[in-house]
GROMACS .gro file of C-alpha atoms in nm:
model
  223
    1UNK     CA    1  10.035  12.330   7.799
    2UNK     CA    2  10.377  12.227   7.703
    3UNK     CA    3  10.448  11.855   7.599
    4UNK     CA    4  10.808  11.696   7.521
    5UNK     CA    5  10.833  11.702   7.101
    6UNK     CA    6  10.852  11.323   7.163
    7UNK     CA    7  10.523  11.303   7.306
    8UNK     CA    8  10.364  11.535   7.056
    9UNK     CA    9  10.493  11.305   6.797
   10UNK     CA   10  10.338  10.992   6.938
   11UNK     CA   11  10.017  11.176   6.992
   12UNK     CA   12   9.973  11.373   6.675
   13UNK     CA   13  10.195  11.177   6.386
   14UNK     CA   14  10.291  10.827   6.525
   15UNK     CA   15  10.123  10.701   6.210
   16UNK     CA   16  10.279  10.952   5.985
   17UNK     CA   17  10.611  10.853   5.756
   18UNK     CA   18  10.920  11.004   5.845
   19UNK     CA   19  11.108  11.266   5.884
   20UNK     CA   20  10.826  11.430   6.040
   21UNK     CA   21  10.725  11.791   5.912
   22UNK     CA   22  10.644  12.062   6.096
   23UNK     CA   23  10.555  12.404   6.059
   24UNK     CA   24  10.705  12.685   6.289
   25UNK     CA   25  10.520  12.995   6.355
   26UNK     CA   26  10.666  13.321   6.469
   27UNK     CA   27  10.380  13.518   6.519
   28UNK     CA   28  10.038  13.477   6.653
   29UNK     CA   29  10.103  13.313   6.978
   30UNK     CA   30   9.839  13.080   7.111
   31UNK     CA   31   9.778  13.246   7.454
   32UNK     CA   32   9.478  13.039   7.521
   33UNK     CA   33   9.662  12.694   7.488
   34UNK     CA   34  10.010  12.770   7.586
   35UNK     CA   35  10.191  12.966   7.855
   36UNK     CA   36  10.469  13.203   7.760
   37UNK     CA   37  10.840  13.102   7.896
   38UNK     CA   38  10.966  13.426   7.987
   39UNK     CA   39  11.303  13.302   8.006
   40UNK     CA   40  11.558  13.010   7.970
   41UNK     CA   41  11.591  13.007   8.373
   42UNK     CA   42  11.181  12.944   8.376
   43UNK     CA   43  11.261  12.640   8.131
   44UNK     CA   44  11.518  12.513   8.353
   45UNK     CA   45  11.328  12.559   8.688
   46UNK     CA   46  11.005  12.366   8.542
   47UNK     CA   47  11.253  12.083   8.421
   48UNK     CA   48  11.398  12.081   8.787
   49UNK     CA   49  11.080  12.087   8.927
   50UNK     CA   50  10.970  11.764   8.735
   51UNK     CA   51  11.307  11.569   8.799
   52UNK     CA   52  11.250  11.630   9.160
   53UNK     CA   53  10.881  11.528   9.163
   54UNK     CA   54  11.002  11.195   8.988
   55UNK     CA   55  11.248  11.145   9.247
   56UNK     CA   56  11.022  11.197   9.492
   57UNK     CA   57  10.818  10.887   9.369
   58UNK     CA   58  11.105  10.694   9.316
   59UNK     CA   59  11.337  10.765   9.609
   60UNK     CA   60  11.137  10.996   9.857
   61UNK     CA   61  11.370  11.261   9.711
   62UNK     CA   62  11.662  11.157   9.896
   63UNK     CA   63  11.913  11.092   9.579
   64UNK     CA   64  11.832  11.467   9.417
   65UNK     CA   65  11.858  11.603   9.806
   66UNK     CA   66  12.199  11.423   9.821
   67UNK     CA   67  12.308  11.620   9.515
   68UNK     CA   68  12.499  11.937   9.485
   69UNK     CA   69  12.366  12.282   9.295
   70UNK     CA   70  12.688  12.195   9.050
   71UNK     CA   71  12.504  11.862   8.967
   72UNK     CA   72  12.165  12.004   8.908
   73UNK     CA   73  12.329  12.260   8.680
   74UNK     CA   74  12.532  11.945   8.494
   75UNK     CA   75  12.214  11.781   8.475
   76UNK     CA   76  12.075  12.064   8.273
   77UNK     CA   77  12.364  12.206   8.071
   78UNK     CA   78  12.411  11.827   7.940
   79UNK     CA   79  12.039  11.815   7.842
   80UNK     CA   80  12.038  12.188   7.717
   81UNK     CA   81  12.356  12.112   7.490
   82UNK     CA   82  12.297  11.780   7.392
   83UNK     CA   83  12.592  11.616   7.575
   84UNK     CA   84  12.454  11.275   7.670
   85UNK     CA   85  12.776  11.189   7.867
   86UNK     CA   86  12.772  11.485   8.057
   87UNK     CA   87  12.361  11.462   8.136
   88UNK     CA   88  12.376  11.073   8.186
   89UNK     CA   89  12.673  11.106   8.474
   90UNK     CA   90  12.405  11.263   8.666
   91UNK     CA   91  12.101  11.112   8.559
   92UNK     CA   92  12.188  10.743   8.599
   93UNK     CA   93  12.194  10.805   8.993
   94UNK     CA   94  11.859  10.898   8.976
   95UNK     CA   95  11.781  10.562   8.757
   96UNK     CA   96  11.953  10.315   9.043
   97UNK     CA   97  11.805  10.156   9.369
   98UNK     CA   98  11.909   9.964   9.645
   99UNK     CA   99  11.929   9.578   9.547
  100UNK     CA  100  11.696   9.494   9.812
  101UNK     CA  101  11.451   9.692   9.711
  102UNK     CA  102  11.425   9.543   9.366
  103UNK     CA  103  11.296   9.823   9.182
  104UNK     CA  104  11.181  10.239   9.275
  105UNK     CA  105  10.942  10.312   9.537
  106UNK     CA  106  10.669  10.422   9.277
  107UNK     CA  107  10.714  10.453   8.863
  108UNK     CA  108  10.685  10.837   8.791
  109UNK     CA  109  10.433  10.844   8.473
  110UNK     CA  110  10.180  11.035   8.273
  111UNK     CA  111   9.962  10.857   8.000
  112UNK     CA  112   9.765  11.091   7.740
  113UNK     CA  113   9.453  11.004   7.542
  114UNK     CA  114   9.379  11.179   7.239
  115UNK     CA  115   9.002  11.066   7.267
  116UNK     CA  116   8.979  11.285   7.590
  117UNK     CA  117   8.983  11.633   7.733
  118UNK     CA  118   9.148  11.517   8.024
  119UNK     CA  119   9.538  11.656   7.997
  120UNK     CA  120   9.672  11.320   8.134
  121UNK     CA  121   9.633  11.040   8.405
  122UNK     CA  122   9.874  11.032   8.697
  123UNK     CA  123   9.837  10.795   8.998
  124UNK     CA  124  10.090  10.616   9.259
  125UNK     CA  125  10.164  10.290   9.119
  126UNK     CA  126  10.442  10.077   9.232
  127UNK     CA  127  10.650   9.875   9.030
  128UNK     CA  128  10.604   9.515   9.207
  129UNK     CA  129  10.332   9.333   9.354
  130UNK     CA  130  10.253   9.274   9.698
  131UNK     CA  131  10.434   8.956   9.671
  132UNK     CA  132  10.726   9.070   9.481
  133UNK     CA  133  10.625   8.979   9.138
  134UNK     CA  134  10.724   9.272   8.868
  135UNK     CA  135  10.405   9.499   8.730
  136UNK     CA  136  10.373   9.530   8.346
  137UNK     CA  137  10.275   9.811   8.144
  138UNK     CA  138   9.971   9.581   8.065
  139UNK     CA  139   9.902   9.577   8.458
  140UNK     CA  140   9.932   9.974   8.484
  141UNK     CA  141   9.692  10.036   8.232
  142UNK     CA  142   9.433   9.793   8.347
  143UNK     CA  143   9.453   9.962   8.678
  144UNK     CA  144   9.443  10.359   8.559
  145UNK     CA  145   9.310  10.347   8.209
  146UNK     CA  146   9.139  10.017   8.139
  147UNK     CA  147   8.959  10.146   7.830
  148UNK     CA  148   9.334  10.145   7.668
  149UNK     CA  149   9.362   9.799   7.601
  150UNK     CA  150   9.119   9.508   7.533
  151UNK     CA  151   8.922   9.314   7.780
  152UNK     CA  152   9.138   9.080   7.994
  153UNK     CA  153   9.002   8.770   7.809
  154UNK     CA  154   9.175   8.893   7.493
  155UNK     CA  155   9.483   8.919   7.651
  156UNK     CA  156   9.785   8.692   7.662
  157UNK     CA  157   9.776   8.527   8.029
  158UNK     CA  158  10.004   8.227   8.033
  159UNK     CA  159  10.348   8.107   7.870
  160UNK     CA  160  10.230   7.902   7.608
  161UNK     CA  161   9.977   8.176   7.475
  162UNK     CA  162  10.290   8.400   7.498
  163UNK     CA  163  10.522   8.191   7.286
  164UNK     CA  164  10.242   8.138   7.027
  165UNK     CA  165  10.159   8.503   7.028
  166UNK     CA  166  10.531   8.620   6.986
  167UNK     CA  167  10.540   8.358   6.694
  168UNK     CA  168  10.225   8.556   6.542
  169UNK     CA  169  10.404   8.903   6.590
  170UNK     CA  170  10.705   8.791   6.389
  171UNK     CA  171  10.486   8.632   6.091
  172UNK     CA  172  10.183   8.913   6.110
  173UNK     CA  173  10.324   9.197   6.299
  174UNK     CA  174  10.029   9.186   6.553
  175UNK     CA  175  10.084   9.169   6.916
  176UNK     CA  176   9.936   9.191   7.262
  177UNK     CA  177   9.583   9.026   7.185
  178UNK     CA  178   9.517   8.696   7.055
  179UNK     CA  179   9.155   8.782   6.976
  180UNK     CA  180   8.981   9.087   6.779
  181UNK     CA  181   9.144   9.383   6.660
  182UNK     CA  182   9.318   9.632   6.872
  183UNK     CA  183   9.146   9.958   6.904
  184UNK     CA  184   9.449  10.134   7.045
  185UNK     CA  185   9.797  10.190   7.036
  186UNK     CA  186  10.028  10.231   7.330
  187UNK     CA  187  10.337  10.460   7.210
  188UNK     CA  188  10.651  10.551   7.412
  189UNK     CA  189  10.924  10.710   7.229
  190UNK     CA  190  10.783  10.629   6.862
  191UNK     CA  191  10.766  10.248   6.926
  192UNK     CA  192  10.490  10.026   7.072
  193UNK     CA  193  10.606   9.812   7.381
  194UNK     CA  194  10.465   9.487   7.450
  195UNK     CA  195  10.212   9.475   7.736
  196UNK     CA  196  10.419   9.232   7.906
  197UNK     CA  197  10.697   9.456   7.937
  198UNK     CA  198  10.803   9.513   8.317
  199UNK     CA  199  10.717   9.841   8.423
  200UNK     CA  200  11.060   9.917   8.619
  201UNK     CA  201  11.282   9.792   8.318
  202UNK     CA  202  11.040  10.088   8.107
  203UNK     CA  203  11.148  10.340   8.357
  204UNK     CA  204  11.479  10.310   8.353
  205UNK     CA  205  11.522  10.251   8.032
  206UNK     CA  206  11.232  10.477   7.837
  207UNK     CA  207  11.176  10.762   8.073
  208UNK     CA  208  11.208  11.111   7.914
  209UNK     CA  209  11.488  11.350   8.056
  210UNK     CA  210  11.218  11.451   8.314
  211UNK     CA  211  11.255  11.121   8.438
  212UNK     CA  212  10.894  11.034   8.387
  213UNK     CA  213  10.740  10.756   8.149
  214UNK     CA  214  10.511  10.962   7.906
  215UNK     CA  215  10.265  10.724   7.753
  216UNK     CA  216  10.035  10.786   7.457
  217UNK     CA  217   9.709  10.619   7.376
  218UNK     CA  218   9.582  10.663   7.055
  219UNK     CA  219   9.329  10.497   6.818
  220UNK     CA  220   9.466  10.192   6.624
  221UNK     CA  221   9.570  10.341   6.255
  222UNK     CA  222   9.294  10.193   6.020
  223UNK     CA  223   9.520  10.185   5.701
   0.00000   0.00000   0.00000
């Protein structure tokens, strides 16, 4: 299975010093682990399929279906040629939503773990609660991957505790928990977001170009 390079870093080397040294092989392709990409067109088709899947979750495919073929091509060419303005001119439309809805329909995400053989976890999850409150990253993990975080009693649960924990974060570079040691790190794009971060905000600002949040759960470094 092919993963984005940033996701591979989070899963395999997030505790490593930068720059990340990698070895590129030009023979002995791992046939049992990866599918060959027959052409650039196949890569483009796979990318657009992921974008369409994400928009189906966020907008019932309304945004992507209203775009013209040239818009799809501009999205891909902007990514391929590392031209952010060209890419974002189209992608920003996929990150918008009507003001009265306060968020996407569902959050496109995949959760990866190094301690399991399951490729990833993907389920339907709304950015808002039934009473209109914002769901957080911690809410998502408790719902679909509870093993990734400590028991609820160890988590920040009120404003006073949050302020205290913020102070401790600054002083001791520890976050999320008041008691005990964290067993895992939750990584996105090489950083460890606070579990109190609204999921809608993460989806808008930390999604990969395919419009999915790729969330890595890795063991807490021992050093």
